[in-house]
XYZ file of C-alpha atoms in Angstrom:
554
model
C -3.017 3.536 -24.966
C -0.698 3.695 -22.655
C 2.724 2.375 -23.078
C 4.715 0.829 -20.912
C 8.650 0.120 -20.022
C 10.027 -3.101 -21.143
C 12.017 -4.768 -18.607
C 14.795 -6.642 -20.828
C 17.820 -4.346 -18.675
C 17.295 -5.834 -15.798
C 19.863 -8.960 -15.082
C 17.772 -12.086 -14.932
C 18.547 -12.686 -11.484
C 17.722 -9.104 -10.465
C 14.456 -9.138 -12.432
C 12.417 -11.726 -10.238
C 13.872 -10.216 -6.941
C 13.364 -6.840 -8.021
C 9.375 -7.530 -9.466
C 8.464 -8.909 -7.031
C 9.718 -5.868 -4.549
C 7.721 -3.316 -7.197
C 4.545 -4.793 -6.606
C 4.483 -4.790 -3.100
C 5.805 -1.316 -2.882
C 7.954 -2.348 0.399
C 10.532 0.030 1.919
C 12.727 -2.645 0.915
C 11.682 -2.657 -2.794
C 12.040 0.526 -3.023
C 15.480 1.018 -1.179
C 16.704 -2.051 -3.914
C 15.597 0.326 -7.139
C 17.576 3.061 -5.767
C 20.178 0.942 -5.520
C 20.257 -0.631 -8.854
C 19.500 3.030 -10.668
C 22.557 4.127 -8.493
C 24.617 1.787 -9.936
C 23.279 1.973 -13.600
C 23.853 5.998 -13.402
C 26.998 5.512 -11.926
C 28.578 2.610 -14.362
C 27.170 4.774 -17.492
C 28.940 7.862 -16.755
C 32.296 6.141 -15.776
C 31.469 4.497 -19.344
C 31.149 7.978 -20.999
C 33.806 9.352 -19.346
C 36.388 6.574 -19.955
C 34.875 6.208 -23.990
C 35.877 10.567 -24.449
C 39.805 9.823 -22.819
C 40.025 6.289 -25.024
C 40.317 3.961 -21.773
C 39.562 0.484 -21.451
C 36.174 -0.141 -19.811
C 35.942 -2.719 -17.306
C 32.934 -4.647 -16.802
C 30.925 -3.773 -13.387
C 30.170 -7.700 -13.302
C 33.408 -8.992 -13.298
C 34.501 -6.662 -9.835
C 35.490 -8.430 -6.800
C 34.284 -6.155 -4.109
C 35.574 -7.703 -0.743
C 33.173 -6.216 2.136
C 34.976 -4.788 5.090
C 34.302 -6.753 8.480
C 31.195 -6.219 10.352
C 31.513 -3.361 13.093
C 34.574 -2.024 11.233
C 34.604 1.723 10.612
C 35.336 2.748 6.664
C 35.072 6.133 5.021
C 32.471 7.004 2.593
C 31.636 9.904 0.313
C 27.492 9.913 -0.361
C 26.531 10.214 -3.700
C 22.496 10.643 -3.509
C 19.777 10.172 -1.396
C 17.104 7.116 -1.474
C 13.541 7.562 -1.071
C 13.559 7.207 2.695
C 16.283 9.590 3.624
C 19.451 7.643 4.178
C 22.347 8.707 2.348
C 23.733 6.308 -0.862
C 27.647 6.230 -1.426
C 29.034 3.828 -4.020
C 32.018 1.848 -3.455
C 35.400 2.218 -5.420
C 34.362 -0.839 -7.302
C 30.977 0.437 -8.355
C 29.011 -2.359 -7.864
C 27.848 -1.812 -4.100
C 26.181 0.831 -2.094
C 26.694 2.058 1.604
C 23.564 3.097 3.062
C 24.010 5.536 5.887
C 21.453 7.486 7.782
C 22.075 10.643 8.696
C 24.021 11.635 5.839
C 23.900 14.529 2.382
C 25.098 13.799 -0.695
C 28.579 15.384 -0.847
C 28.829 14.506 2.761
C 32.045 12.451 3.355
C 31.770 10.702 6.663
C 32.869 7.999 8.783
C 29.969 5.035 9.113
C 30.556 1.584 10.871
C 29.747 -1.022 9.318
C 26.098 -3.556 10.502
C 24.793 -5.554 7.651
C 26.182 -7.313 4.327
C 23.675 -7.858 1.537
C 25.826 -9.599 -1.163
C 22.898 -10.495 -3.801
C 21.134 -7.068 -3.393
C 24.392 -5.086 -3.533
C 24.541 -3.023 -0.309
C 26.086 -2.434 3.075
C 23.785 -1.248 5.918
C 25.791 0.412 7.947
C 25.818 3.458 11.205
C 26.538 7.022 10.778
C 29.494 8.010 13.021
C 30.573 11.335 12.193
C 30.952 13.925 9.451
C 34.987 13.447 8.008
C 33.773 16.766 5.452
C 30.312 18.030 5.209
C 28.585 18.768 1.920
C 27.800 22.144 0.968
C 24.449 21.929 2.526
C 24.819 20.477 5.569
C 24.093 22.817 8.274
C 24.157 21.066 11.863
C 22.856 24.638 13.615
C 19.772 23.674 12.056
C 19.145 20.540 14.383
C 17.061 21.061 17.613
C 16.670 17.636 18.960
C 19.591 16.114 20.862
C 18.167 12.807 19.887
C 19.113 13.446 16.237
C 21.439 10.963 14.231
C 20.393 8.475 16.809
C 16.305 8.250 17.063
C 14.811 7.232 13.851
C 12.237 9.484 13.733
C 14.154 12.154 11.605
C 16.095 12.158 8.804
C 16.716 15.826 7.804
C 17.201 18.436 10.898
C 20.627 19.390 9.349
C 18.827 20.067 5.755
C 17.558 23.528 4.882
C 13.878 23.186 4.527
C 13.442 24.491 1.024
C 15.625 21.477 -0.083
C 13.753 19.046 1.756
C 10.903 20.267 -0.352
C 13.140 19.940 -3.311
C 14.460 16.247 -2.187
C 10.760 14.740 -1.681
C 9.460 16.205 -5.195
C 12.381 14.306 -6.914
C 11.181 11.218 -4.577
C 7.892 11.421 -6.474
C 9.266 11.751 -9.908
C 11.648 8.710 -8.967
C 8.688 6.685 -8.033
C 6.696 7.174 -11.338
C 10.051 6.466 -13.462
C 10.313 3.038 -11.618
C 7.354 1.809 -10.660
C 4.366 3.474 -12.576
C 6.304 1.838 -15.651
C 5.052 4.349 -17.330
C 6.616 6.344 -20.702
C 7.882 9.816 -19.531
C 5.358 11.020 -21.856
C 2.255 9.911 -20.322
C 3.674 11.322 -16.975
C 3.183 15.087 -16.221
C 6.098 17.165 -14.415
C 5.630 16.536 -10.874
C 4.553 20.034 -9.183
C 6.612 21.618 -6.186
C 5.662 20.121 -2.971
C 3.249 21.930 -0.499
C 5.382 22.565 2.603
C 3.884 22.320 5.951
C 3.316 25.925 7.485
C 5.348 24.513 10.635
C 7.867 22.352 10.536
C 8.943 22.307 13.901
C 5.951 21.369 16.777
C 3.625 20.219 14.220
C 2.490 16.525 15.174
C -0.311 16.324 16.927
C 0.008 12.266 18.194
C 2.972 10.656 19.362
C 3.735 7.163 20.370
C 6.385 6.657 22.643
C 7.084 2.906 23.959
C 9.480 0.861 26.571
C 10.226 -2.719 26.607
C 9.310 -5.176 29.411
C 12.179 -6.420 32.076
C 14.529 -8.656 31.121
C 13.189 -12.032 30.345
C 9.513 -10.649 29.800
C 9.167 -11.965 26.208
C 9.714 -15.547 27.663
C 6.181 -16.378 26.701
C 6.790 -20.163 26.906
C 8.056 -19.660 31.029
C 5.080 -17.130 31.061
C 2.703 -20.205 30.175
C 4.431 -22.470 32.049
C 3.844 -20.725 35.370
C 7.061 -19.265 35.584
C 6.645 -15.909 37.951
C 6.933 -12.346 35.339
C 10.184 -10.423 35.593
C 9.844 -7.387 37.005
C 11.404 -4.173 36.449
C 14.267 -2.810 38.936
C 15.025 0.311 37.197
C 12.983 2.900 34.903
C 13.378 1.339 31.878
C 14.327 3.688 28.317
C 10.740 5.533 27.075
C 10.619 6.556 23.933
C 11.381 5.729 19.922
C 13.553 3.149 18.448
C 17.195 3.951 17.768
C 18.200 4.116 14.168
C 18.355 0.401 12.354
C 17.412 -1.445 15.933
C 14.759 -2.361 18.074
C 16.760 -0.768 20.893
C 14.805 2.174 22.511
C 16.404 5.708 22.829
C 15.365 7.330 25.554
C 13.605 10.461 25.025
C 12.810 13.358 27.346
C 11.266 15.368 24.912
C 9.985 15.367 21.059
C 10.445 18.626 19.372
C 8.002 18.170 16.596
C 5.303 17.721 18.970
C 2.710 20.467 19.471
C 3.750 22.035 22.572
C 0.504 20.028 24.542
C 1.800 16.683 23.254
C 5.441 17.370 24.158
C 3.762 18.499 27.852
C 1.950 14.776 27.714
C 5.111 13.136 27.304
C 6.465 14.939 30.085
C 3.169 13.761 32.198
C 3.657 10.529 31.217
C 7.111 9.731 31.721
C 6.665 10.963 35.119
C 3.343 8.717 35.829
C 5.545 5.574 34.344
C 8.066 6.010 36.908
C 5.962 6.672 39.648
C 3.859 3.292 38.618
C 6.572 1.083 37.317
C 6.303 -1.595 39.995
C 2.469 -2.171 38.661
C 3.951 -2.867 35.370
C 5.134 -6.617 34.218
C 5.343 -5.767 30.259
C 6.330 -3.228 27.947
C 3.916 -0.707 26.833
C 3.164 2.123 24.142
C 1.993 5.244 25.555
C -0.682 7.740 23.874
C -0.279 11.228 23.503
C -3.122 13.034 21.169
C -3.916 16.648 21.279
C -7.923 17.609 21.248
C -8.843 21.285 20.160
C -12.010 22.881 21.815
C -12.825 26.381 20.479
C -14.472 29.286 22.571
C -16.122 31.988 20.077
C -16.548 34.696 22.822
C -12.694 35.970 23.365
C -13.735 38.137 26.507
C -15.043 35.722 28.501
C -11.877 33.770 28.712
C -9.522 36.684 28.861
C -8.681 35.955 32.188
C -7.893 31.924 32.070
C -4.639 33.136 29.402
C -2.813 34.136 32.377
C -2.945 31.201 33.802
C -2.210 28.619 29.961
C -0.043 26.138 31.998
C -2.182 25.530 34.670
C -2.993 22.105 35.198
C -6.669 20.623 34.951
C -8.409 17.334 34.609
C -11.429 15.795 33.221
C -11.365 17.873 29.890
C -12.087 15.568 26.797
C -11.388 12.785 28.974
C -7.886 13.485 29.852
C -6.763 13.080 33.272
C -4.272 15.504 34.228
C -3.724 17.975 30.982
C -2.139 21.164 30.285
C -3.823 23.700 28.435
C -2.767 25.886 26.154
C -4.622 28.444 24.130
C -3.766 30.357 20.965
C -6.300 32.857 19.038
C -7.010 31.406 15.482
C -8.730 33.096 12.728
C -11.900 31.617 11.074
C -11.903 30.170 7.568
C -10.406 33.251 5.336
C -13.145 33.072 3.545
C -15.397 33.802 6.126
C -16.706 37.262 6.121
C -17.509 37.775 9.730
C -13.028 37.376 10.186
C -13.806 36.787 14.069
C -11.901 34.887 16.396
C -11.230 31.954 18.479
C -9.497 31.152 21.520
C -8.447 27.858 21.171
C -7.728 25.302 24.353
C -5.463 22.582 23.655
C -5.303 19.308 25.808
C -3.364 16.172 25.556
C -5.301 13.031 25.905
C -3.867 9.489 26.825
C -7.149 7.294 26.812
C -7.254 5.550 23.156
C -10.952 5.706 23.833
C -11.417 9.144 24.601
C -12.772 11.426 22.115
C -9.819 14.145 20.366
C -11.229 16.599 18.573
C -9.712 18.805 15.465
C -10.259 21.811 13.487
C -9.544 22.268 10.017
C -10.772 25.596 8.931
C -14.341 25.774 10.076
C -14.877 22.034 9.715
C -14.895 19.759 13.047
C -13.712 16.061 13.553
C -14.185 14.247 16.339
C -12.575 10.510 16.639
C -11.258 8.254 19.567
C -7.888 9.365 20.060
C -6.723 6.122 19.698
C -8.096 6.442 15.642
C -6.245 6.939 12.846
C -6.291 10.854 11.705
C -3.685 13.013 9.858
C -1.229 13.995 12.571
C -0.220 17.570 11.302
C -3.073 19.592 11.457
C -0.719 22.590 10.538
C -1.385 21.572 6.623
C -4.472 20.276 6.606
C -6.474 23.603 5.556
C -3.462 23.697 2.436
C -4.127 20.377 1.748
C -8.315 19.782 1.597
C -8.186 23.340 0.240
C -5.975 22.241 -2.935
C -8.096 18.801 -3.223
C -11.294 20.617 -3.565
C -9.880 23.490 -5.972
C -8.411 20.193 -8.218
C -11.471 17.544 -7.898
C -13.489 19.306 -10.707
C -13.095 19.408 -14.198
C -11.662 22.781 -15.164
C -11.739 24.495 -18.439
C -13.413 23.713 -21.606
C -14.176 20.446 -19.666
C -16.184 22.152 -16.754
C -18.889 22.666 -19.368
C -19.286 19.992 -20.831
C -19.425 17.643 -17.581
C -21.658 17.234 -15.282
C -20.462 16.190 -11.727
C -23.223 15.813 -8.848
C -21.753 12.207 -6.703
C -18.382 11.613 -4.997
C -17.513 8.468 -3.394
C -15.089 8.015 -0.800
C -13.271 4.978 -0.709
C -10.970 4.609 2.197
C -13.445 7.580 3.992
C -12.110 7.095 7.579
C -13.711 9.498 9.705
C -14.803 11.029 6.913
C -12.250 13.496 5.738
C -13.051 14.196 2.480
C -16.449 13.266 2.515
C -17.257 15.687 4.606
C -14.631 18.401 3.820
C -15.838 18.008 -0.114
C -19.317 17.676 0.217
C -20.794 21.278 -0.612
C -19.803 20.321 -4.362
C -21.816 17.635 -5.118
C -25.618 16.974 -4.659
C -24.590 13.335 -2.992
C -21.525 11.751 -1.270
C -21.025 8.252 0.164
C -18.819 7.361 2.153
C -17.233 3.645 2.435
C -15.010 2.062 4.782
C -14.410 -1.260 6.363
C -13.719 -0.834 9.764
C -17.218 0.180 11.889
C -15.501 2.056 14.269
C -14.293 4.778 11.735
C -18.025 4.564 9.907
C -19.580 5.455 13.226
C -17.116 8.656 13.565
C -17.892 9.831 9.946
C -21.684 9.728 10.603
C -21.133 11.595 13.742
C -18.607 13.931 11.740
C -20.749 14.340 9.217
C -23.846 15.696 11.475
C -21.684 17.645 13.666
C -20.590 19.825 10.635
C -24.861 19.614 9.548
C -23.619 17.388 6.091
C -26.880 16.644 4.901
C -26.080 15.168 1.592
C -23.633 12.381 2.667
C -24.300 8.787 3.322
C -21.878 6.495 5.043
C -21.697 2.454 4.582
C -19.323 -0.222 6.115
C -17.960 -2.252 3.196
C -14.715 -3.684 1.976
C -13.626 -1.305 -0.962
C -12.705 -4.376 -3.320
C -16.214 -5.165 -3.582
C -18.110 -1.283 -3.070
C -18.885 -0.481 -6.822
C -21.700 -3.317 -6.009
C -23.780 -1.812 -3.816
C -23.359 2.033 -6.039
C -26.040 3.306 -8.077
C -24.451 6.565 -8.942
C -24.233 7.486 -12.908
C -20.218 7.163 -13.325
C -20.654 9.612 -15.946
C -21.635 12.084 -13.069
C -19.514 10.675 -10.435
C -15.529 11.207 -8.691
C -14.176 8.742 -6.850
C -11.212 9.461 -4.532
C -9.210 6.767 -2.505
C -6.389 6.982 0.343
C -5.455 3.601 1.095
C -3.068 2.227 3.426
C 0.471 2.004 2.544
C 0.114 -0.882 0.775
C -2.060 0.646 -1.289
C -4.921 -0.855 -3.660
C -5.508 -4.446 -4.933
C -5.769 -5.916 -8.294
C -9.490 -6.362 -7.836
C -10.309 -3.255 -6.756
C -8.792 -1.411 -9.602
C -10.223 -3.612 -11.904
C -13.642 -2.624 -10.913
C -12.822 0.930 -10.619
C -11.670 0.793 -14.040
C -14.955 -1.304 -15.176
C -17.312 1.312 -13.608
C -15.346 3.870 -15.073
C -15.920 7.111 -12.945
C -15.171 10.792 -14.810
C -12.404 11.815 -12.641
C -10.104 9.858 -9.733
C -8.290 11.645 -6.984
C -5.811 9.107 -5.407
C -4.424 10.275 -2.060
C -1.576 8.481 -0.853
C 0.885 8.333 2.043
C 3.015 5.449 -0.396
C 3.831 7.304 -3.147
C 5.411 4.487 -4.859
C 2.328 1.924 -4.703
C 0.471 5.167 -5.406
C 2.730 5.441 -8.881
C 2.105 1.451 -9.408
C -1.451 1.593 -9.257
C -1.999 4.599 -11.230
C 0.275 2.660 -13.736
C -2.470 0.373 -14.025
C -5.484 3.277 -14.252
C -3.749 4.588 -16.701
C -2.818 1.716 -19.120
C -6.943 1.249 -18.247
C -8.911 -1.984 -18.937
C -11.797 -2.624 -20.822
C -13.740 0.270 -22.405
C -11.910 2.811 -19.852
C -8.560 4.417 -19.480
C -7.304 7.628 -17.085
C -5.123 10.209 -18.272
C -3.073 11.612 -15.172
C -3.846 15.379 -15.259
C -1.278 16.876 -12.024
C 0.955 15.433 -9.812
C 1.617 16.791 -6.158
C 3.344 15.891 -2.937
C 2.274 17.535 0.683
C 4.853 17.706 3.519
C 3.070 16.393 6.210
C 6.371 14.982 7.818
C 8.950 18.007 7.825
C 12.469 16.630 9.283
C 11.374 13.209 7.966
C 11.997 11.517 4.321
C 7.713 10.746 4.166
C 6.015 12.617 1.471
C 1.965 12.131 0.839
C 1.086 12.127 -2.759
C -1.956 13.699 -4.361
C -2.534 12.365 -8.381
C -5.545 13.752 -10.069
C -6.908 11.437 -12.978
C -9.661 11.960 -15.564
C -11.100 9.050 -17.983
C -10.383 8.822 -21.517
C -11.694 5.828 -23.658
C -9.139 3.758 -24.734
C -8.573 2.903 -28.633
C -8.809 -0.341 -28.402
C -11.226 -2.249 -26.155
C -10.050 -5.241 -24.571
C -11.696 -7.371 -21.769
């Protein structure tokens, strides 16, 4: 059995706030364990240090940090990063944290100061400039003039390789504090997949404005009161670091180059039709792929990429761009594609996507992976892992998957040449109805699709467990108590749990693996994807297989 961490070093005060952050997996949460493990790293090797010269130690809980005065500018040098990006500097008392955006560790820089947090130990406070960079800082590597003031990135001035680097150490941070997990139970953490762009890769963006001044009055709004109106453009585009302030944005450099065109379309059409408006409003941009196999017969539109046309995939006014792809390089025919690329801005128009030869279709307004760039890597390494391998491959027999979580049908589709069934399960309708479609268009014969919510789905299963996978990509918040429970009482051969939280994702395979009843899961690899290069958001892949526990215990 699995064994797990006792809790006895955390101060008693600390332990309720900081439980209680661990199971709900919030940004918060998790920004409070880096903290505290700053601190604790921190404390024990001024300990060690002082212990080797003979020096008194003084105790961290007896300091009398005095917090500079909001808006006040102070110097500090970053010792770490945390999970989302910002930079971590400890102050001279060591027993409080800066938290600056923007920032390397090594970095000394000059940060104004926002937010106090007494109980939780930390300063929010603004990146202002670099005093003198760390050794890998590199500001020619930022493209976006928007950077260290849109929250969108984190990383532009951080060689890529060492992003890759940063976000596998946020994995293995995750499973040390919240799997609470032994180290020996937990595999190394394998190098994370990069994306094969990092720059132009997201295929939907979401800019927004506010209303006028005085348009949230909702109780004057009710009352009769006549809606502000706007008397100049107002900012569009993403929030500015830390605020709900807009920063306006011209342009969005990790958009595909027919989303960044969109925004460009859109900004216009805003300002052209801003008298019409009397709110605020977020604005759509989703690329659609259609393919053309004959390359010949549109030889002659290339000329002519940027030419503007409407009514294609429901957009109204899109630019097109085309690009020649290769098939799936496993196909032996290698022939090509010529690929047209629109931007849609109806959330009920249809988008459509490639990944390898496999075709999704969804309202654009749906939730799908927005960096298409890595989603061949990324289904590709899911189905090479979702079998048993070695000695193990002969002995079981696999034939169902379920998909919990299936969307649109992802996985169900993408993995469903390696079993003789697949079912799909979701809870929302609207994404059941796109899987079914999905799963005809790409002539899936073997997969069945239900609308159910997935705390409840092993009840309407007849599959064998003993000849079944299940996978699951929840939300962010990842999976409840009740659901694990009954994955762990129907007891499945193998689990792949996708995740774009890896640190609920490390909580709730705490729980598979410490396993309940007759069942247990031993985790067999642990992975992160890049789908966010330039940002501190890592997706997590864990691969599980069951193992019966040695004691059984209801």
């Amino acid at each position: 059995m699995a064994r797990r961490k006792s809790n006895k070093q955390h101060p008693g005060k600390r332990q309720k706030t900081s439980k209680a952050s661990k199971d709900g997996g919030t940004s918060e949460g998790v920004l409070l364990e880096d903290i505290r493990r700053l601190i604790t790293a921190h404390n024990a090797s001024e300990l060690s240090a002082q212990n080797v010269i003979g020096e008194d130690v003084p105790n961290p809980q007896a300091s009398t940090y005095k917090p500079p005065e909001r808006f006040t500018e102070i110097e500090v040098k970053i010792s770490q990063l945390s999970a989302a990006g910002d930079g971590l500097g400890i102050s001279s008392t060591a027993d409080h944290v800066y938290v600056v955006p923007f920032t390397l560790p090594g970095d000394i820089v000059r940060a104004k100061v926002v937010n106090y947090f007494a109980q939780d130990q930390y300063t929010l406070a603004d990146f202002v400039k670099v005093v003198a960079p760390a050794p890998r800082r590199d500001d020619s590597l930022i493209r976006c003039p928007y950077f260290s003031r849109c929250s969108g990135c984190q990383f532009q001035m951080l060689n890529y390789e060492d992003q890759l680097i940063h976000k596998r150490t946020v994995i293995e941070r995750a499973y040390r504090s919240f799997s609470t997990l032994t180290p020996d139970v937990v595999p190394p953490v394998g190098e994370t997949i990069g994306s094969p762009l990092q720059y132009g890769y997201r295929t939907k963006l979401t800019p927004h404005f506010d209303g006028p001044p005085g348009s949230l009055n909702r109780k004057a709004g009710l009352n009769g009161a006549k809606r502000e109106q706007f008397d100049q453009v107002p900012p569009i585009g993403f929030n500015l670091k830390g605020t709900r302030k807009i920063v306006d944005i011209e342009d969005c450099p990790l958009g595909t180059e027919a989303v960044r065109s969109g925004l460009t379309r859109e900004r216009n059409r805003v300002t052209e039709e801003m008298a019409t408006f009397r709110k605020g409003a977020t604005l759509l941009l989703r690329e659609s792929t259609s393919r053309r196999p004959d390359r010949r017969t549109l030889q002659t539109s290339v000329e002519k990429s940027s030419e503007k046309i409407g009514n294609i995939n429901g957009n109204e006014g899109g630019s097109i761009y085309r690009e020649d792809l290769p098939t799936n390089a496993k196909s032996e025919s290698r022939s090509l594609y010529m690929e047209e690329k629109t931007c849609i801005t109806d959330a009920n128009a249809i988008s459509t996507e490639f990944i390898d030869d496999f075709e999704f279709a969804n309202p654009a307004g749906a939730f799908f992976q927005n960096n298409n760039s890595i989603l061949p890597k990324f289904t590709a390494y899911i189905r090479n892992h979702i079998l048993p391998s070695g000695p193990e491959a002969s002995t079981i027999s696999i034939k169902h998957l379920i998909d919990a979580y299936c969307g649109s049908g992802l996985f169900t589709v993408t993995l469903s040449s390696l079993f003789s069934s697949s079912l799909g399960i979701d809870i929302a309708g609207g994404s059941i109805a796109s899987a079914k479609k999905n799963a005809v268009r790409n002539k899936v014969s073997n997969a069945s699709f239900m609308t159910a919510d997935a705390s409840a789905l092993f009840k309407e299963v007849d599959f064998s467990p003993e000849e079944t996978i299940v996978i699951i990509d929840p939300p962010r918040k990842g999976c409840d108590s009740a659901f694990l429970h009954q994955l762990l009482h129907f007891g499945p051969q193998r689990v792949v749990y996708v995740s774009c939280n890896v640190h609920t994702q490390a909580r709730d395979v705490g729980v598979l693996v410490e396993g309940l009843g007759k069942w247990m899961y031993e985790i067999e690899s642990l992975r992160g994807f890049d789908f966010f290069p330039q940002t501190g958001h890592v997706e997590g892949v864990a691969i599980l297989k069951r193992s019966c526990r040695t004691s059984s215990r209801p």
